[in-house]
Amino acid sequence: MDKITISKPDDFHVHFRQGELMKAVLPSTLKWFGRALAMPNLRPKPVLDTRDAKRYRGEITAAAKEAGHPDFEPLMAIQLTDKTKPRGIKHAQQAGVIAAKVYPIGVTTNSDNGVRSLKSCALTLQAMQDCGMVLSLHGEKPGVFCLDREREFLGVLDWLVESFPSLRIVLEHITTFQAVAKVINLPETVAATITVHHLFLTLDDIIGGGLSPHNFCKPVAKRESDREALRHAVLWGNPKFFLGTDSAPHPRDRKECASGCAGVFTAPVAMPLLAQFFEEHAGKNWRKGLEEFSSLHGAKFYGLPKNSGKLTLIRR
Amino acid sequence: MDKITISKPDDFHVHFRQGELMKAVLPSTLKWFGRALAMPNLRPKPVLDTRDAKRYRGEITAAAKEAGHPDFEPLMAIQLTDKTKPRGIKHAQQAGVIAAKVYPIGVTTNSDNGVRSLKSCALTLQAMQDCGMVLSLHGEKPGVFCLDREREFLGVLDWLVESFPSLRIVLEHITTFQAVAKVINLPETVAATITVHHLFLTLDDIIGGGLSPHNFCKPVAKRESDREALRHAVLWGNPKFFLGTDSAPHPRDRKECASGCAGVFTAPVAMPLLAQFFEEHAGKNWRKGLEEFSSLHGAKFYGLPKNSGKLTLIRR
């Protein structure tokens, strides 16, 4: 099979940045994806409310059009902070914002204005549940040993599920066996995105040979057993797991320096790598598995229609 | 106590390099140490035999003299490879080489000509035991997950101790609780060096915030519990543990790049940091503890006289 066609994929976690950098990286997403959820942690000014989201959507749409993809649909998220009001959530939802993203404070690139305690955001979370906005979580506990941060974060999910039983929650870019197990064992309202690079990398690819800033992201890739759990989650076909590349470009001098930024820029190669992964590991029905993971499960969880377009992948 | 005086310390593990780089970094060692064991993994030509060791000793002595330290004594090690002959060991020992260093193949910077199997070097090890040359081990098992390499290596020590009961062995730059426990539980012939940076760093300092190439070394710093074990080993005053800084300079562009070299250049600050560490953690007799760890235990293990000189540290 040297050519396969699937419904156009969605990337439910991507960093487009702004300005010239956005113009440089956006085509890599446009080439493969019909829609993409644009992460709101922009600098200096993050996407915090309806006005920010509309402006940012306009920037992305204009850049996509300029790049010859007028049909590309940016999916918008706002960043939830301690200051986000329930009213602001409802307003944003009406304007088409589909998710609010929570970064625990200081846990990754551009997260210094993150949330200190989800419990103090209860009314905002209630508003999200009421209007059907998805809670998107960077699932790492701050102040904990780097390799334990995701695992130690997972307990918050129990509180969230108990307190907001119909709030839809996405645990983003999971990296551990424990996160896979947790998401499977929680109700249908809880799902997770998995990146392409976490299907391929372990910590060995960052610190096991030479130090590799271009493989460094947060959460950092863990052990082989964790990678195996992610691979199984993807290959099972469980609709709780879907694609979010977390593709995150940085200028080279912000990676190859004394304090390298977290983030792996995978957009140009994510879909080919994912197709290769499914072909090698998913058996005869790998095309179906690839399509479900990258084009169907996420849209269904977010309550979006399947993309009308198609993507054809050709072996080179 | 704003000024303390101790016997001149020895650094039982340091990378001096050669040529201009050596001239640049050597004064940082000369300032604090009376002797230092110069690691033999030079590039392109490592120190493999008596001739190499004599030549390298000459280079170091000349550079030390030029830098105003004619009394500095370089301690020499050869690198043990699959090709090292028992005859070569005896010859080197007679010429004043005190240790042979083993790198498992490919396990760190400049280790691509390392040893595949210690068991295949039995006759050479026998010769080392016979003539009293110390076996210096980079204790990591190749091909294993980065954080497990040291732990998985430790089993080799049992075979070594059983096969060569009077061979003196130094497990270099240990980083784990398990290595501390292993060295304590083995006979008096087995000791370990501990670096200053491993008393201060954990993996969080490399990948927990921005990616930090200047804190990256092999073996990589591990968990807080591992660091605590190293600190306890140093503070106990057990003569099996002594100072080897593993100070390892690299040009900035070999650190801040796409594949950063392993090695932390600590020579300029190692002794002040160590004094600070002892003062903060060792109680009233901290001067004694500092002197034992940095000036006495190592010399005794290697069978060398105490340095005649003194080092005075002044608080600034």
XYZ file of C-alpha atoms in Angstrom:
632
model
C 0.000 0.000 0.000
C 1.972 2.987 -1.211
C -0.863 5.492 -0.907
C -3.606 5.824 1.658
C -6.452 8.276 2.055
C -8.080 9.208 5.351
C -10.467 11.893 6.521
C -8.550 15.111 7.025
C -6.906 14.983 10.474
C -7.275 17.446 13.339
C -4.416 18.535 15.557
C -5.932 19.113 18.981
C -2.825 20.739 20.431
C -0.511 23.008 18.473
C 1.549 26.143 19.044
C 1.258 28.529 16.117
C 2.935 31.530 17.781
C 2.416 34.878 15.994
C 3.800 37.185 13.336
C 6.715 36.021 11.215
C 7.220 32.823 13.202
C 3.571 31.895 12.621
C 3.914 32.541 8.903
C 6.962 30.298 8.865
C 5.437 27.354 10.730
C 1.724 27.459 9.849
C 2.155 25.854 6.388
C 3.522 22.732 8.065
C 0.167 22.299 9.792
C -1.952 23.432 6.840
C -0.432 20.727 4.678
C -1.869 17.907 6.776
C -4.650 19.136 9.033
C -8.169 20.462 8.468
C -8.422 22.014 11.914
C -6.099 22.643 14.815
C -6.577 23.800 18.373
C -4.277 26.814 18.743
C -2.680 27.016 22.162
C -3.266 30.345 23.891
C 0.027 30.831 25.784
C 1.320 33.612 23.537
C 3.954 36.092 24.659
C 3.868 38.855 25.689
C 0.048 38.733 25.632
C -1.680 35.360 26.014
C -5.175 34.622 24.697
C -7.236 35.270 27.815
C -10.721 36.250 26.593
C -13.111 36.484 23.682
C -11.479 39.551 22.237
C -8.011 37.966 22.319
C -9.371 34.762 20.779
C -11.137 36.585 17.962
C -8.050 38.587 17.172
C -5.823 35.517 17.227
C -8.273 33.526 15.105
C -8.213 36.400 12.622
C -4.406 36.323 12.515
C -4.332 32.575 11.921
C -7.089 32.653 9.323
C -5.403 35.484 7.439
C -2.046 33.674 7.467
C -3.713 30.426 6.354
C -5.448 32.205 3.496
C -2.218 33.891 2.463
C -0.606 30.437 2.452
C -3.305 29.126 0.106
C -5.507 27.361 2.665
C -8.661 29.497 3.064
C -10.618 26.450 4.285
C -8.377 25.769 7.275
C -10.313 26.147 10.507
C -8.420 27.287 13.593
C -9.999 25.981 16.790
C -9.659 28.446 19.611
C -8.779 28.087 23.258
C -8.388 30.699 25.935
C -5.966 30.395 28.799
C -7.696 29.974 32.132
C -6.064 32.024 34.874
C -6.988 32.847 38.464
C -8.744 35.903 37.038
C -10.972 34.197 34.470
C -14.653 34.920 35.268
C -17.625 32.570 34.652
C -19.192 35.335 32.545
C -16.057 35.460 30.406
C -16.295 31.699 29.812
C -19.855 31.902 28.565
C -19.062 34.838 26.366
C -16.080 33.049 24.855
C -18.059 29.879 24.278
C -20.701 31.832 22.397
C -17.955 33.325 20.245
C -16.794 29.831 19.278
C -13.982 29.201 21.766
C -14.073 25.454 22.404
C -11.583 25.018 25.236
C -9.936 26.721 28.169
C -6.362 25.699 28.852
C -4.898 25.425 32.314
C -1.174 25.603 32.943
C -0.082 24.990 36.505
C 2.081 27.984 37.281
C 5.636 27.888 35.943
C 5.438 24.348 34.647
C 6.468 24.898 31.029
C 7.352 27.523 28.394
C 5.170 30.611 28.836
C 3.324 29.406 31.929
C 4.407 32.020 34.468
C 0.835 33.320 34.644
C -0.574 29.830 35.239
C -3.135 28.710 37.795
C -2.104 28.162 41.413
C -5.050 26.007 42.411
C -7.822 24.546 40.291
C -10.047 24.481 43.353
C -10.007 28.268 43.511
C -11.420 28.275 39.956
C -14.500 26.229 40.868
C -17.077 28.766 39.652
C -15.275 29.164 36.358
C -15.104 25.400 35.936
C -18.824 25.225 36.742
C -19.471 27.742 33.970
C -17.395 25.635 31.575
C -19.398 22.555 32.472
C -22.653 24.457 32.036
C -21.850 25.812 28.587
C -19.949 22.774 27.317
C -16.469 24.245 27.070
C -13.669 21.671 27.279
C -11.064 21.907 30.050
C -7.621 21.375 28.584
C -4.953 20.498 31.150
C -1.200 20.677 31.135
C -1.021 17.842 33.641
C 2.106 18.455 35.675
C 2.366 19.332 39.340
C 4.789 22.206 39.903
C 7.602 21.971 42.441
C 7.894 18.200 42.131
C 10.837 16.184 40.753
C 10.681 16.462 36.965
C 9.910 12.796 36.280
C 7.140 12.671 38.904
C 5.239 15.798 37.886
C 2.680 14.134 35.643
C 2.061 11.216 37.966
C 1.628 13.522 40.961
C -0.817 15.673 39.030
C -3.252 12.849 38.316
C -5.048 13.043 41.659
C -6.552 16.383 40.624
C -8.553 14.531 37.990
C -10.497 12.673 40.670
C -11.551 15.917 42.256
C -12.487 17.401 38.889
C -14.547 14.411 37.827
C -16.330 14.250 41.154
C -17.024 17.965 41.299
C -17.931 18.471 37.635
C -19.282 15.174 36.380
C -20.251 16.451 32.947
C -17.255 18.733 32.369
C -15.236 17.401 29.460
C -11.539 17.240 30.296
C -8.522 16.626 28.094
C -5.256 15.686 29.752
C -2.783 17.016 27.219
C 0.350 15.382 25.809
C 0.483 12.518 28.295
C 3.819 10.785 28.823
C 3.412 8.106 31.479
C 1.972 4.673 31.990
C 0.132 6.086 35.010
C -1.611 8.777 32.956
C -2.768 6.230 30.391
C -4.169 4.009 33.140
C -5.836 6.946 34.886
C -7.572 8.215 31.762
C -8.830 4.737 30.903
C -10.259 4.305 34.379
C -12.071 7.648 34.534
C -15.498 8.282 32.967
C -16.098 9.089 29.313
C -15.818 12.798 30.038
C -12.039 12.444 30.392
C -9.761 11.998 27.386
C -6.108 12.598 26.556
C -4.035 13.837 23.678
C -0.870 12.031 22.706
C 1.881 13.624 20.648
C 3.718 11.893 17.836
C 7.125 12.511 19.349
C 6.159 10.822 22.615
C 5.478 7.661 20.598
C 9.104 7.714 19.473
C 11.229 9.351 22.178
C 12.323 8.335 25.639
C 14.475 10.267 28.086
C 17.448 8.523 26.481
C 16.877 10.675 23.406
C 17.332 13.810 25.489
C 20.053 12.995 28.023
C 21.161 9.463 27.132
C 23.717 10.444 24.481
C 24.649 14.034 23.760
C 22.224 16.505 25.322
C 19.482 17.065 22.733
C 17.580 20.329 23.065
C 15.547 19.585 19.934
C 14.032 16.502 21.624
C 13.339 18.396 24.847
C 9.729 19.202 25.717
C 7.460 19.359 28.751
C 6.331 16.931 29.954
C 9.667 15.346 29.160
C 9.691 11.899 27.541
C 10.035 9.169 30.155
C 10.999 5.480 30.179
C 10.571 2.795 27.575
C 7.721 1.303 29.657
C 5.919 4.655 29.547
C 6.382 4.940 25.808
C 5.016 1.417 25.440
C 1.906 2.404 27.397
C 1.355 5.395 25.094
C 1.833 3.203 22.041
C -0.686 0.701 23.345
C -3.174 3.470 24.142
C -2.907 4.691 20.552
C -3.063 1.229 18.994
C -6.013 -0.017 21.080
C -8.327 2.339 19.225
C -9.803 3.598 22.497
C -11.673 6.832 21.617
C -10.350 8.481 24.776
C -6.980 8.967 23.071
C -6.461 11.224 20.093
C -3.825 13.272 18.353
C -2.478 16.559 19.660
C 1.008 17.113 18.281
C 2.058 19.864 20.706
C 4.202 20.998 17.795
C 6.073 23.949 19.300
C 8.603 25.888 17.257
C 11.428 27.860 18.827
C 14.193 29.844 17.181
C 17.348 27.750 17.142
C 19.156 30.095 19.519
C 16.444 29.536 22.140
C 17.069 25.776 21.958
C 20.842 25.607 21.519
C 21.747 27.812 24.466
C 22.458 27.753 28.207
C 18.776 27.324 29.130
C 16.926 25.688 26.278
C 13.174 26.166 25.782
C 10.850 23.159 26.009
C 9.051 22.225 22.825
C 9.507 19.995 19.793
C 8.534 21.264 16.356
C 6.947 18.224 14.732
C 4.275 19.656 12.425
C 6.208 19.017 9.190
C 6.692 15.310 9.950
C 3.978 14.378 12.439
C 1.507 12.748 10.031
C 4.101 10.805 8.023
C 5.688 9.567 11.261
C 2.286 8.616 12.630
C 1.411 6.737 9.438
C 4.729 4.913 9.681
C 4.020 4.085 13.310
C 0.577 2.647 12.520
C 1.824 0.707 9.529
C 4.589 -0.869 11.592
C 2.546 -1.631 14.698
C -1.199 -1.699 13.991
C -1.467 -4.744 11.763
C -3.694 -5.091 8.705
C -6.205 -2.380 9.609
C -3.622 0.276 10.245
C -5.256 2.815 7.931
C -8.432 2.651 10.016
C -6.465 3.003 13.262
C -4.569 5.992 11.913
C -7.784 7.667 10.778
C -9.548 7.113 14.093
C -6.655 8.443 16.145
C -5.936 11.466 13.992
C -9.254 12.344 12.362
C -12.213 10.904 14.288
C -11.757 10.410 18.048
C -10.827 14.003 18.794
C -13.610 15.558 16.728
C -16.123 13.275 18.390
C -14.906 14.140 21.882
C -15.068 17.854 21.118
C -18.515 17.478 19.505
C -17.276 18.617 16.100
C -18.316 17.158 12.752
C -15.806 15.025 10.906
C -13.720 17.079 8.503
C -15.219 16.942 5.009
C -11.822 16.934 3.298
C -9.416 14.054 2.832
C -5.709 13.587 3.299
C -3.750 11.326 1.024
C -0.396 10.071 2.242
C 1.996 8.780 -0.386
C 5.040 6.671 0.365
C 8.220 8.292 -0.883
C 35.494 31.080 61.245
C 36.343 33.217 58.219
C 39.551 31.414 57.337
C 40.460 27.741 57.488
C 43.606 25.840 56.605
C 43.716 22.213 55.542
C 46.317 19.919 54.005
C 46.520 20.600 50.308
C 43.708 18.645 48.591
C 44.003 16.081 45.805
C 41.590 15.841 42.903
C 41.384 12.166 42.047
C 39.458 12.701 38.808
C 39.984 15.627 36.484
C 40.031 16.330 32.746
C 42.899 18.611 31.801
C 42.629 18.202 28.018
C 45.652 19.417 26.022
C 47.199 22.419 24.302
C 45.511 25.787 24.593
C 42.481 24.394 26.428
C 44.775 22.836 29.038
C 46.597 26.120 29.507
C 43.264 27.835 30.007
C 41.846 25.413 32.580
C 44.875 24.080 34.440
C 45.319 27.172 36.669
C 41.852 26.521 38.129
C 43.148 23.211 39.478
C 46.621 24.490 40.415
C 45.056 27.115 42.650
C 43.527 24.549 45.010
C 45.099 21.134 44.538
C 48.531 19.645 45.213
C 47.971 16.652 42.952
C 45.373 15.551 40.470
C 44.688 12.340 38.600
C 44.583 13.333 34.932
C 42.005 11.385 32.968
C 43.450 9.660 29.916
C 40.561 9.915 27.416
C 42.237 12.515 25.208
C 41.264 13.076 21.596
C 42.369 12.191 19.010
C 44.970 10.113 20.883
C 44.136 8.805 24.351
C 46.768 7.941 26.958
C 47.126 4.210 26.380
C 50.626 3.299 27.521
C 53.773 4.375 29.321
C 54.987 6.515 26.450
C 51.668 8.376 26.202
C 51.554 8.850 29.958
C 55.099 10.214 30.114
C 54.437 12.606 27.288
C 51.164 13.797 28.834
C 52.749 14.164 32.263
C 55.410 16.296 30.615
C 52.782 18.498 28.992
C 50.951 19.007 32.270
C 54.130 19.624 34.270
C 55.365 22.155 31.728
C 52.029 23.986 31.715
C 51.915 23.970 35.524
C 55.443 25.378 35.709
C 54.568 28.043 33.167
C 51.580 28.925 35.323
C 53.822 29.366 38.376
C 53.189 25.997 40.062
C 56.365 23.924 39.577
C 55.467 21.791 42.617
C 52.159 20.550 41.235
C 52.197 16.797 40.792
C 50.102 15.294 38.020
C 49.002 11.757 38.840
C 48.827 9.631 35.747
C 46.317 7.073 34.498
C 46.269 5.099 31.302
C 43.093 4.059 29.568
C 42.524 0.325 29.675
C 41.247 -1.035 26.361
C 40.680 -4.514 24.963
C 44.240 -4.283 23.644
C 46.042 -3.403 26.893
C 48.602 -6.115 27.703
C 49.681 -7.272 31.213
C 53.262 -6.398 30.249
C 52.157 -2.850 29.411
C 50.525 -2.521 32.825
C 53.688 -3.491 34.677
C 55.770 -1.194 32.540
C 53.397 1.727 33.155
C 53.310 1.070 36.871
C 57.094 1.161 37.044
C 57.010 4.491 35.223
C 54.713 5.927 37.918
C 51.251 5.423 36.389
C 48.962 4.817 39.355
C 45.675 3.859 37.713
C 44.105 2.357 34.627
C 40.747 3.769 33.666
C 37.969 1.704 32.129
C 35.197 3.255 30.094
C 32.467 0.902 29.000
C 32.250 1.499 25.269
C 30.336 4.588 24.147
C 29.109 5.515 27.594
C 30.384 9.101 27.805
C 32.433 11.794 26.043
C 35.458 10.227 24.296
C 34.645 6.633 25.198
C 34.145 5.131 21.740
C 37.272 3.007 22.212
C 36.041 1.724 25.587
C 36.027 -1.824 26.873
C 33.343 -4.272 25.731
C 33.747 -6.753 28.556
C 35.856 -6.564 31.697
C 35.943 -10.353 31.803
C 37.926 -10.426 28.589
C 40.552 -8.257 30.321
C 41.151 -10.738 33.152
C 44.885 -11.153 32.561
C 45.381 -7.411 32.454
C 43.394 -6.995 35.657
C 45.492 -9.723 37.219
C 48.618 -7.780 36.288
C 47.129 -4.647 37.856
C 46.427 -6.541 41.049
C 49.937 -7.973 41.055
C 51.706 -4.656 40.658
C 49.302 -2.550 42.742
C 47.807 -0.395 40.001
C 44.345 0.963 40.814
C 41.376 0.130 38.574
C 39.358 3.261 37.912
C 35.838 2.603 36.642
C 33.336 4.728 34.781
C 30.495 2.732 36.298
C 27.716 2.763 33.729
C 26.341 -0.134 31.744
C 25.986 0.771 28.066
C 22.730 0.216 26.192
C 20.602 0.617 29.302
C 18.072 3.384 30.076
C 20.076 6.446 31.103
C 18.900 6.566 34.713
C 19.544 2.840 35.260
C 23.069 2.657 33.830
C 24.961 3.086 37.080
C 22.705 0.766 39.081
C 22.897 -1.930 36.411
C 26.681 -1.666 36.336
C 27.147 -2.456 40.018
C 26.936 -6.219 39.614
C 30.303 -6.174 37.839
C 31.900 -5.122 41.120
C 30.996 -8.446 42.717
C 32.778 -10.332 39.973
C 35.803 -8.040 40.218
C 36.080 -8.339 43.992
C 35.682 -12.090 43.880
C 38.159 -12.563 41.038
C 40.743 -10.017 42.175
C 40.452 -9.763 45.941
C 43.422 -7.452 46.385
C 42.869 -5.269 43.304
C 42.069 -1.741 44.429
C 39.024 -0.383 42.602
C 37.602 3.132 42.447
C 34.051 3.567 41.225
C 34.246 7.058 39.780
C 31.802 9.960 40.165
C 28.989 7.954 41.714
C 25.457 9.359 41.488
C 23.052 6.911 43.087
C 21.917 5.637 46.436
C 22.586 2.127 45.151
C 26.238 2.895 44.331
C 26.802 4.359 47.796
C 25.291 1.275 49.417
C 27.269 -1.091 47.180
C 30.618 0.552 47.891
C 29.968 0.531 51.631
C 29.128 -3.158 51.550
C 32.153 -4.265 49.534
C 35.617 -4.876 51.065
C 38.151 -2.158 51.793
C 39.657 -2.579 48.328
C 36.686 -0.772 46.801
C 36.242 2.997 47.088
C 34.404 5.728 45.180
C 34.991 9.278 44.113
C 32.227 11.836 44.486
C 32.145 15.092 42.544
C 31.209 18.432 44.041
C 28.479 19.074 41.484
C 26.703 15.821 42.321
C 26.383 17.092 45.902
C 24.402 20.036 44.564
C 22.567 19.001 41.385
C 19.642 16.723 40.665
C 18.078 15.885 37.305
C 15.778 18.859 37.890
C 18.785 21.111 37.320
C 19.243 19.655 33.847
C 15.739 19.050 32.493
C 13.410 20.380 35.193
C 13.390 23.995 34.030
C 15.050 25.153 30.840
C 17.418 22.529 29.417
C 20.814 23.176 31.018
C 23.804 21.863 29.062
C 26.231 23.340 31.586
C 24.805 21.072 34.314
C 24.876 18.020 32.050
C 27.417 15.291 32.737
C 27.704 11.513 32.719
C 26.578 9.870 34.872
C 23.737 12.360 34.912
C 22.573 13.693 38.295
C 19.622 11.693 39.583
C 16.909 12.173 42.222
C 16.931 14.092 45.464
C 17.134 10.780 47.363
C 20.277 9.881 45.418
C 21.828 13.256 46.141
C 21.026 12.772 49.816
C 22.821 9.421 49.798
C 25.913 11.050 48.263
C 25.789 13.838 50.842
C 25.556 11.329 53.662
C 28.451 9.304 52.217
C 30.589 12.446 52.204
C 29.513 13.616 55.657
C 29.923 10.231 57.381
C 33.674 10.501 57.018
C 33.898 6.972 55.652
C 37.384 6.688 54.076
C 35.916 4.799 51.122
C 34.639 8.090 49.706
C 36.885 10.881 48.523
C 36.983 13.814 46.151
C 37.244 13.500 42.390
C 35.769 16.592 40.775
C 35.428 15.185 37.245
C 35.912 18.802 36.233
C 35.539 18.620 32.453
C 35.801 21.750 30.329
C 34.199 22.031 26.903
C 34.135 24.968 24.508
C 30.780 26.723 24.832
C 29.739 25.763 21.318
C 30.120 22.076 22.190
C 27.689 22.552 25.096
C 25.165 25.000 23.650
C 24.409 23.064 20.481
C 22.170 20.343 19.039
C 24.066 17.533 20.788
C 25.759 18.877 23.892
C 28.846 17.212 25.360
C 28.684 15.709 28.827
C 30.894 17.345 31.436
C 30.738 20.091 34.037
C 33.719 22.408 34.487
C 33.889 22.860 38.259
C 37.604 23.283 38.994
C 37.400 27.050 39.655
C 34.678 26.668 42.281
C 34.901 23.082 43.530
C 36.848 23.692 46.753
C 34.902 26.796 47.836
C 31.607 24.980 47.135
C 32.807 21.954 49.037
C 33.854 24.092 52.006
C 30.437 25.727 51.959
C 28.798 22.312 51.834
C 30.768 21.038 54.839
C 30.217 24.205 56.818
C 26.470 24.018 56.246
C 26.043 20.307 56.831
C 28.922 18.804 58.816
C 28.484 20.462 62.195
C 31.232 21.767 64.422
C 34.054 19.636 63.038
C 33.423 20.576 59.452
C 37.029 21.585 58.783
C 38.174 18.089 59.707
C 35.518 16.486 57.512
C 36.467 18.692 54.581
C 40.145 17.842 54.988
C 39.538 14.112 55.229
C 37.316 14.031 52.156
C 39.474 16.246 49.976
C 43.020 15.752 51.273
C 43.394 12.480 53.207
C 41.075 9.614 52.246
C 42.050 9.561 48.570
C 45.796 9.718 49.190
C 45.519 6.920 51.715
C 43.538 4.708 49.345
C 46.061 5.280 46.550
C 48.969 4.711 48.940
C 50.330 8.208 48.492
C 51.795 10.410 51.240
C 49.716 13.319 52.446
C 50.517 16.501 50.533
C 53.104 18.554 52.409
C 51.531 21.862 51.412
C 48.482 23.576 52.888
C 45.435 25.250 51.446
C 43.878 28.211 53.166
C 40.300 29.084 52.297
C 39.154 32.585 53.120
C 35.535 33.631 53.251
C 34.798 36.471 50.867
